XYZ file of N, CA and C in Angstrom:
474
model
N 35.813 -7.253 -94.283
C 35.038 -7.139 -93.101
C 35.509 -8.061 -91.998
N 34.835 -8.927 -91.625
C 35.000 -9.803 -90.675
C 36.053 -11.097 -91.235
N 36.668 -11.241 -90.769
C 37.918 -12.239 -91.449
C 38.511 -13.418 -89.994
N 38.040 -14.562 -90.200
C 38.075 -15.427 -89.084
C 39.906 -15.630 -89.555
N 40.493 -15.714 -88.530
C 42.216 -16.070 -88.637
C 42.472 -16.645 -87.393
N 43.766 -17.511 -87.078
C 44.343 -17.910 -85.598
C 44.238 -17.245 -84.533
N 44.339 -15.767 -84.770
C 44.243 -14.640 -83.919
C 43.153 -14.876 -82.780
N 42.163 -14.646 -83.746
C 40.543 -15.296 -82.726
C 40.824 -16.621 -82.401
N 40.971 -17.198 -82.770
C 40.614 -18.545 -82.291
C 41.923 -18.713 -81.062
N 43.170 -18.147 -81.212
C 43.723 -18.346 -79.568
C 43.261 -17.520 -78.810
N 42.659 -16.217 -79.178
C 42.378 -15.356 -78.248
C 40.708 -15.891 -77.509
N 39.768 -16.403 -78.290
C 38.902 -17.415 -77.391
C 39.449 -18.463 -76.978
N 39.957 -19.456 -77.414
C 40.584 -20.545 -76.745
C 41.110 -19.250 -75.228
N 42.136 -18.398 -75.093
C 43.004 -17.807 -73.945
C 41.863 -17.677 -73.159
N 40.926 -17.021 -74.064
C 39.685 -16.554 -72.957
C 38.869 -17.146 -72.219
N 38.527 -18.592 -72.719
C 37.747 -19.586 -72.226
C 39.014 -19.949 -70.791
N 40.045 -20.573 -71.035
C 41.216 -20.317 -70.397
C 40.981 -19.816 -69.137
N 41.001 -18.541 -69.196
C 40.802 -17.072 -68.648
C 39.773 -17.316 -67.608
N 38.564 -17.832 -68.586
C 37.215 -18.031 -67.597
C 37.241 -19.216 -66.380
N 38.211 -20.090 -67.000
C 37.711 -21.361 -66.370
C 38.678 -21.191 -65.354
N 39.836 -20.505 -65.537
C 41.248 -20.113 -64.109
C 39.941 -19.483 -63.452
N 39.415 -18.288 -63.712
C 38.633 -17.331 -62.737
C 37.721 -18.182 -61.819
N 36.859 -19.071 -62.627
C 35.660 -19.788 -61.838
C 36.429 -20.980 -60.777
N 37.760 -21.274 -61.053
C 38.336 -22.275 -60.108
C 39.077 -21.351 -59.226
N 39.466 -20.538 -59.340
C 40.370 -19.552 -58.322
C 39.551 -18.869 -57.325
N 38.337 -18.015 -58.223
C 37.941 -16.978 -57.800
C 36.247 -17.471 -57.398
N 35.575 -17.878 -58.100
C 34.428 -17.972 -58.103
C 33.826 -19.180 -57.533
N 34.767 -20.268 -57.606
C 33.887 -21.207 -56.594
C 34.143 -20.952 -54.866
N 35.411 -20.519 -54.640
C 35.535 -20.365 -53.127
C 34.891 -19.214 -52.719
N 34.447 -17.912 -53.406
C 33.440 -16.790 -53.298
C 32.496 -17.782 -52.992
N 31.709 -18.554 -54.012
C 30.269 -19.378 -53.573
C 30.303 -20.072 -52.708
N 31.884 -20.899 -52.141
C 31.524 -21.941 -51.470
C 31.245 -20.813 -49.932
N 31.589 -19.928 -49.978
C 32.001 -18.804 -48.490
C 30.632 -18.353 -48.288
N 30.328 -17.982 -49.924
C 28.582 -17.329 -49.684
C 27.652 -18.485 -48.908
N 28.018 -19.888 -49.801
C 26.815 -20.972 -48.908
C 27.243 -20.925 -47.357
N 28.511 -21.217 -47.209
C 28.589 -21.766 -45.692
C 27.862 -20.057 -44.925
N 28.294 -19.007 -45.889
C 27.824 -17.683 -44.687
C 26.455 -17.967 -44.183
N 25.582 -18.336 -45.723
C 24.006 -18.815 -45.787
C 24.069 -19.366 -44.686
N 24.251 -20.617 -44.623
C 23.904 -21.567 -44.064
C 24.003 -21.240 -42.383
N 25.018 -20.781 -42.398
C 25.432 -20.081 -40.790
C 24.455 -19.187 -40.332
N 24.138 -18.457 -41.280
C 22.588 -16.887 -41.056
C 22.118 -18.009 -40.439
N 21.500 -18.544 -41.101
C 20.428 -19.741 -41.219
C 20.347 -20.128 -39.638
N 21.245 -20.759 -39.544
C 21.242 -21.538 -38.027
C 21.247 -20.369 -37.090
N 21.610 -19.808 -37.243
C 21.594 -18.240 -36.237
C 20.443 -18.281 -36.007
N 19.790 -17.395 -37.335
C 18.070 -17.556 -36.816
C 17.437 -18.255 -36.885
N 17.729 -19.622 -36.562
C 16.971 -21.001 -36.159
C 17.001 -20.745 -34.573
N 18.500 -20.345 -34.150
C 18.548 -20.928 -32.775
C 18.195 -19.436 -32.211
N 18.084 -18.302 -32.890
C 17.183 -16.962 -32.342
C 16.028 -17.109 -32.127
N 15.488 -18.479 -33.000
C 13.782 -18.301 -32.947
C 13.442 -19.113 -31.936
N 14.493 -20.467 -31.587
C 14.742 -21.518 -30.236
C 14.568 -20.742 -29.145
N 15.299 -19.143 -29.125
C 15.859 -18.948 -28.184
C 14.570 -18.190 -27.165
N 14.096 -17.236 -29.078
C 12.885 -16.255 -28.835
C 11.587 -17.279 -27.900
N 11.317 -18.375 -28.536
C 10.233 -18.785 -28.100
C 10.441 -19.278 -26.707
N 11.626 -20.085 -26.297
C 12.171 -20.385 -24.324
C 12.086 -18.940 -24.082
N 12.410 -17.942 -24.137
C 12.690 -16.583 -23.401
C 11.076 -16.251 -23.283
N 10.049 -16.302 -24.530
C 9.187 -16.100 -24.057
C 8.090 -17.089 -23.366
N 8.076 -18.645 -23.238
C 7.649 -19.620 -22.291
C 8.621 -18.852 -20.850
N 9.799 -18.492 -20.737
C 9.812 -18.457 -19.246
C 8.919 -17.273 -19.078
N 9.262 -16.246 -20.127
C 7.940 -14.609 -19.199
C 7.120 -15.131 -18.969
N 6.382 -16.212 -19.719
C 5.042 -16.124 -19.553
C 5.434 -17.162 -17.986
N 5.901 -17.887 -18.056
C 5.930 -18.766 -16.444
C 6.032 -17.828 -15.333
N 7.083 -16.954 -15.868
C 7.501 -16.007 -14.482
C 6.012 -15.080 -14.337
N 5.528 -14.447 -15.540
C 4.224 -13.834 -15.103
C 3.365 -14.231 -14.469
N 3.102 -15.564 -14.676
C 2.011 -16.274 -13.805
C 2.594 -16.644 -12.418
N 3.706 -16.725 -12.430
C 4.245 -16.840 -10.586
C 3.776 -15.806 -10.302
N 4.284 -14.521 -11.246
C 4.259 -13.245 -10.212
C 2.590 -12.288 -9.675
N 2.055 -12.980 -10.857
C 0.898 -13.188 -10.602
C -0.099 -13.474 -8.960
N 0.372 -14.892 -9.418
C 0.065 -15.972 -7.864
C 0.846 -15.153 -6.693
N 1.382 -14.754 -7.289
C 2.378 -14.253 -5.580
C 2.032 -12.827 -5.230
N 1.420 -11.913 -5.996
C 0.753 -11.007 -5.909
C -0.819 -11.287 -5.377
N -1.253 -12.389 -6.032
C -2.654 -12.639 -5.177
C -2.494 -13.093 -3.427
N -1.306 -13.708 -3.611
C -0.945 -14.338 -2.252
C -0.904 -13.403 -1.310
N -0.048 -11.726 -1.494
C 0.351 -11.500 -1.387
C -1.176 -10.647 -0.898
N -2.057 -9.712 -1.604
C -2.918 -8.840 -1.523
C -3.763 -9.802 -0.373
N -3.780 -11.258 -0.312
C -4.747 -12.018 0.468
C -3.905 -12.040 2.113
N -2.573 -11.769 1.703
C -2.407 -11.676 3.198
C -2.395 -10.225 4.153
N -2.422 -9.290 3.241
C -2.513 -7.691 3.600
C -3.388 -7.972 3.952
N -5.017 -8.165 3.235
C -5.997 -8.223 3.336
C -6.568 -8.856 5.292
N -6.034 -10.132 5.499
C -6.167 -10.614 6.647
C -5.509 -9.743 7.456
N -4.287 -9.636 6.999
C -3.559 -8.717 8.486
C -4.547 -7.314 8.690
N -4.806 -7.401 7.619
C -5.405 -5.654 8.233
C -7.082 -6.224 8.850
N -7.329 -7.133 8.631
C -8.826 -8.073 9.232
C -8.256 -8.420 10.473
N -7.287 -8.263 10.557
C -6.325 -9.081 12.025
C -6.804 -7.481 13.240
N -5.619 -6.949 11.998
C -5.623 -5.935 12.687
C -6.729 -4.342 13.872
N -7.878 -4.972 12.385
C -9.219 -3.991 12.806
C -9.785 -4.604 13.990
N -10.040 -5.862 13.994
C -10.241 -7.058 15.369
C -9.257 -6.589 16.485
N -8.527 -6.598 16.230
C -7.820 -6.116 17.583
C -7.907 -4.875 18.010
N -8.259 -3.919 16.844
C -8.464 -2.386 17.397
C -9.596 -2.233 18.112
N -10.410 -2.637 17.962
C -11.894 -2.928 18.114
C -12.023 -3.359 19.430
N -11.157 -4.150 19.707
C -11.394 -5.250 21.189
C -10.532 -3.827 22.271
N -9.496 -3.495 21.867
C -8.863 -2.527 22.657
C -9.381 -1.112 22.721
N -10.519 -1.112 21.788
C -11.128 0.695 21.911
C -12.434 -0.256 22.938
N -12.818 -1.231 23.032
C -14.221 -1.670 23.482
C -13.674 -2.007 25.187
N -12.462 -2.331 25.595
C -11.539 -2.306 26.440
C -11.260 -0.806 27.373
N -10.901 -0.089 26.365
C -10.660 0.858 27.065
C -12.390 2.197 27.169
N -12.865 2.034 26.159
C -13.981 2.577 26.231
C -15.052 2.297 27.429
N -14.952 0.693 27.832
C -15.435 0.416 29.226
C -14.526 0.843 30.046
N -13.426 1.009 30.361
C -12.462 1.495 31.205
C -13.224 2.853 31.392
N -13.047 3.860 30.597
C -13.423 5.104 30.592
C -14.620 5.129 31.333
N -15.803 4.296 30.626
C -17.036 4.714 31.556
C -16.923 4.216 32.880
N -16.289 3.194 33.323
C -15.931 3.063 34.579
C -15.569 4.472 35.920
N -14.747 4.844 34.699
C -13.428 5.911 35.212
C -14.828 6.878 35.811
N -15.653 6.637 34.749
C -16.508 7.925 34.777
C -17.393 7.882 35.748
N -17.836 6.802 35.716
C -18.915 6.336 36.806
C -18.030 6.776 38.308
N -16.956 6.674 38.525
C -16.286 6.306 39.489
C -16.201 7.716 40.161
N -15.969 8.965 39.074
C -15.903 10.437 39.282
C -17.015 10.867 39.441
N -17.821 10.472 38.646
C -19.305 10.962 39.165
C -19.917 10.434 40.189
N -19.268 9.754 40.818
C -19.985 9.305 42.202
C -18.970 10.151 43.241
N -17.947 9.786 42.786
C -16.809 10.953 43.982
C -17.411 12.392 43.921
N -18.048 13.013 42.675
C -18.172 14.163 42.622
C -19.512 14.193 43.240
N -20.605 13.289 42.989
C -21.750 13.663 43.776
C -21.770 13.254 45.705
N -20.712 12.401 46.029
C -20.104 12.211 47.524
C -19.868 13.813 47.414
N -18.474 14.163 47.048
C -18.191 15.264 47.650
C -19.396 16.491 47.749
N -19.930 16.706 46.683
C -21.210 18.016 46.194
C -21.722 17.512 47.865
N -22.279 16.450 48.202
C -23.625 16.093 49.307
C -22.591 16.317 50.289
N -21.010 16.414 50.936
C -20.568 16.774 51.448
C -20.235 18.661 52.104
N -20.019 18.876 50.734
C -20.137 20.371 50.967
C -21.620 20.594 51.209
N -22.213 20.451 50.505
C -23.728 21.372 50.604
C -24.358 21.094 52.085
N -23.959 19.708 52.706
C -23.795 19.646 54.299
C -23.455 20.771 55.345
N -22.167 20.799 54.689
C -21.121 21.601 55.561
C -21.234 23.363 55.255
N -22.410 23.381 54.192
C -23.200 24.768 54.103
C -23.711 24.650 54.933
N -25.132 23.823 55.035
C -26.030 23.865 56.114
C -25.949 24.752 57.578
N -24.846 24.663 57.844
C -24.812 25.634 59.905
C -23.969 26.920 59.021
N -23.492 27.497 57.942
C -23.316 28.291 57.572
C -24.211 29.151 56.941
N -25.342 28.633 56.676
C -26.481 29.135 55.935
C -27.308 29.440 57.047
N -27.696 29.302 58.260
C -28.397 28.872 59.101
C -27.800 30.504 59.880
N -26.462 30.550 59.802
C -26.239 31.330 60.726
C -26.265 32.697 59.935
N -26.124 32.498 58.420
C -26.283 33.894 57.823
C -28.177 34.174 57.817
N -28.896 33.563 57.597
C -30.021 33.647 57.773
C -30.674 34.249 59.093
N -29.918 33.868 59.988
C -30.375 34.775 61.092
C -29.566 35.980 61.328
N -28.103 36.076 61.047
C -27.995 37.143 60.621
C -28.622 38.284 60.223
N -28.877 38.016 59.109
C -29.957 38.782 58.433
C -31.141 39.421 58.905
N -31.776 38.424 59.211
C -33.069 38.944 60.526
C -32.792 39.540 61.808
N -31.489 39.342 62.351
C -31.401 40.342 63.349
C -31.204 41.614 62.945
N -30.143 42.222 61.753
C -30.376 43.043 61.034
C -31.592 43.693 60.607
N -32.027 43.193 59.737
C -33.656 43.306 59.565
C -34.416 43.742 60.499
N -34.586 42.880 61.587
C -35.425 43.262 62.655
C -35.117 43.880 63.836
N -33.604 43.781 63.583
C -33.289 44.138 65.474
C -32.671 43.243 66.338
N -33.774 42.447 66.388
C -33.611 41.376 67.571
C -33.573 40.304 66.864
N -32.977 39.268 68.107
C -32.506 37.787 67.295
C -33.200 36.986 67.617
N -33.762 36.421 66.548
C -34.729 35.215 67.347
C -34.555 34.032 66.820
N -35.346 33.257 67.810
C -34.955 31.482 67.942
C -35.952 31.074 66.447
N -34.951 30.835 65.611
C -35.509 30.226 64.431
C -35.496 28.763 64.394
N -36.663 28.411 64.102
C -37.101 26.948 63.976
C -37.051 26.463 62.449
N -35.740 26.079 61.833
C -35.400 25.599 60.907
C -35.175 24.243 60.229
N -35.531 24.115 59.475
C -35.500 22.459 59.014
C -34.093 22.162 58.170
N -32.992 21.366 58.424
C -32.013 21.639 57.922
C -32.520 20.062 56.372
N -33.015 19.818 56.186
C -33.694 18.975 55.246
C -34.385 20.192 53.986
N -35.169 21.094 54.371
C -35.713 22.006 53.793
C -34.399 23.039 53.155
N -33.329 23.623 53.754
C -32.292 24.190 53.584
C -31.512 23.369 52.643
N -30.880 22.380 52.877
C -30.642 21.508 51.734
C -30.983 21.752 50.395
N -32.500 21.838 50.490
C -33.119 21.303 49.449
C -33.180 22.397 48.474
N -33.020 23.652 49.492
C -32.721 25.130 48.830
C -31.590 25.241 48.041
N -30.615 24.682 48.852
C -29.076 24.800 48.394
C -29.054 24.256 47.161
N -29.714 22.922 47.281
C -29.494 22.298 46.173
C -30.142 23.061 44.403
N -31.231 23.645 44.889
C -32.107 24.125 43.512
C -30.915 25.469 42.855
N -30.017 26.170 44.279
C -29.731 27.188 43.573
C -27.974 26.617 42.802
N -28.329 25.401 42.939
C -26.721 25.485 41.967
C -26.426 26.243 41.217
């Protein structure tokens, strides 16, 4: 069966051999490559998590500027257009007295002129009126007319 001889015993002795070439050749510079890779990850995401947390202290800084500068910003629209309604206001209240001026100014030209013409009816009315009655009657007669009363006619039949 099993029969221990030199055979085995150089062929473990070769093999131990065998093992201990492999672990000095092969297997410690594999481990020493695996630690330093470790170790390198490592610091990577040390200085990713350095990096993560400054990247997010500045958003948050820059948000709050942009913030403030948006309030700044809505507070000065806000006035300009408070600026702005004030001044519209003063220039419609400006010209809106202008206008009634304007108006006042036409309606007095227009009631001058109206009391002008309806005057300058008066000896035209006067003369169709007797007109008429000579027609009418024939003969022409001396009409005793009130040119105050005639007026006052003219005026109702606008």
């Amino acid at each position: 069966m099993f029969e221990l001889n030199g055979t085995y015993v150089i062929f473990l002795f070769l093999f131990l051999i065998f093992i201990q070439l492999l672990n000095m050749i092969m297997l410690k510079p594999v481990g020493q490559a695996m630690e330093k890779r470790a170790s390198r990850i490592q610091a990577n995401l040390d200085a990713a998590r350095n990096c993560t947390q400054e990247s997010e202290t500045i958003l948050s800084d820059y948000k709050a500027k942009l913030h403030t500068s948006r309030l700044e910003a809505q507070s000065i629209i806000q006035k300009a257009l408070i600026d702005g309604q004030k001044q519209r206001d003063e220039k419609l209240k400006i010209i809106q007295s202008e206008g009634r001026n304007k108006l006042e100014e036409l309606k007095a030209g227009l009631t001058n002129t109206r009391q002008s013409l309806l005057q300058s009816l008066i000896h035209p009315e006067l003369e169709l009126v007797g007109d008429i009655i000579n027609k009418l009657l024939g003969e022409r007669l001396a009409l005793v007319t009130n040119e105050k009363r005639v007026l006052q006619v003219l005026e109702k039949t606008r």
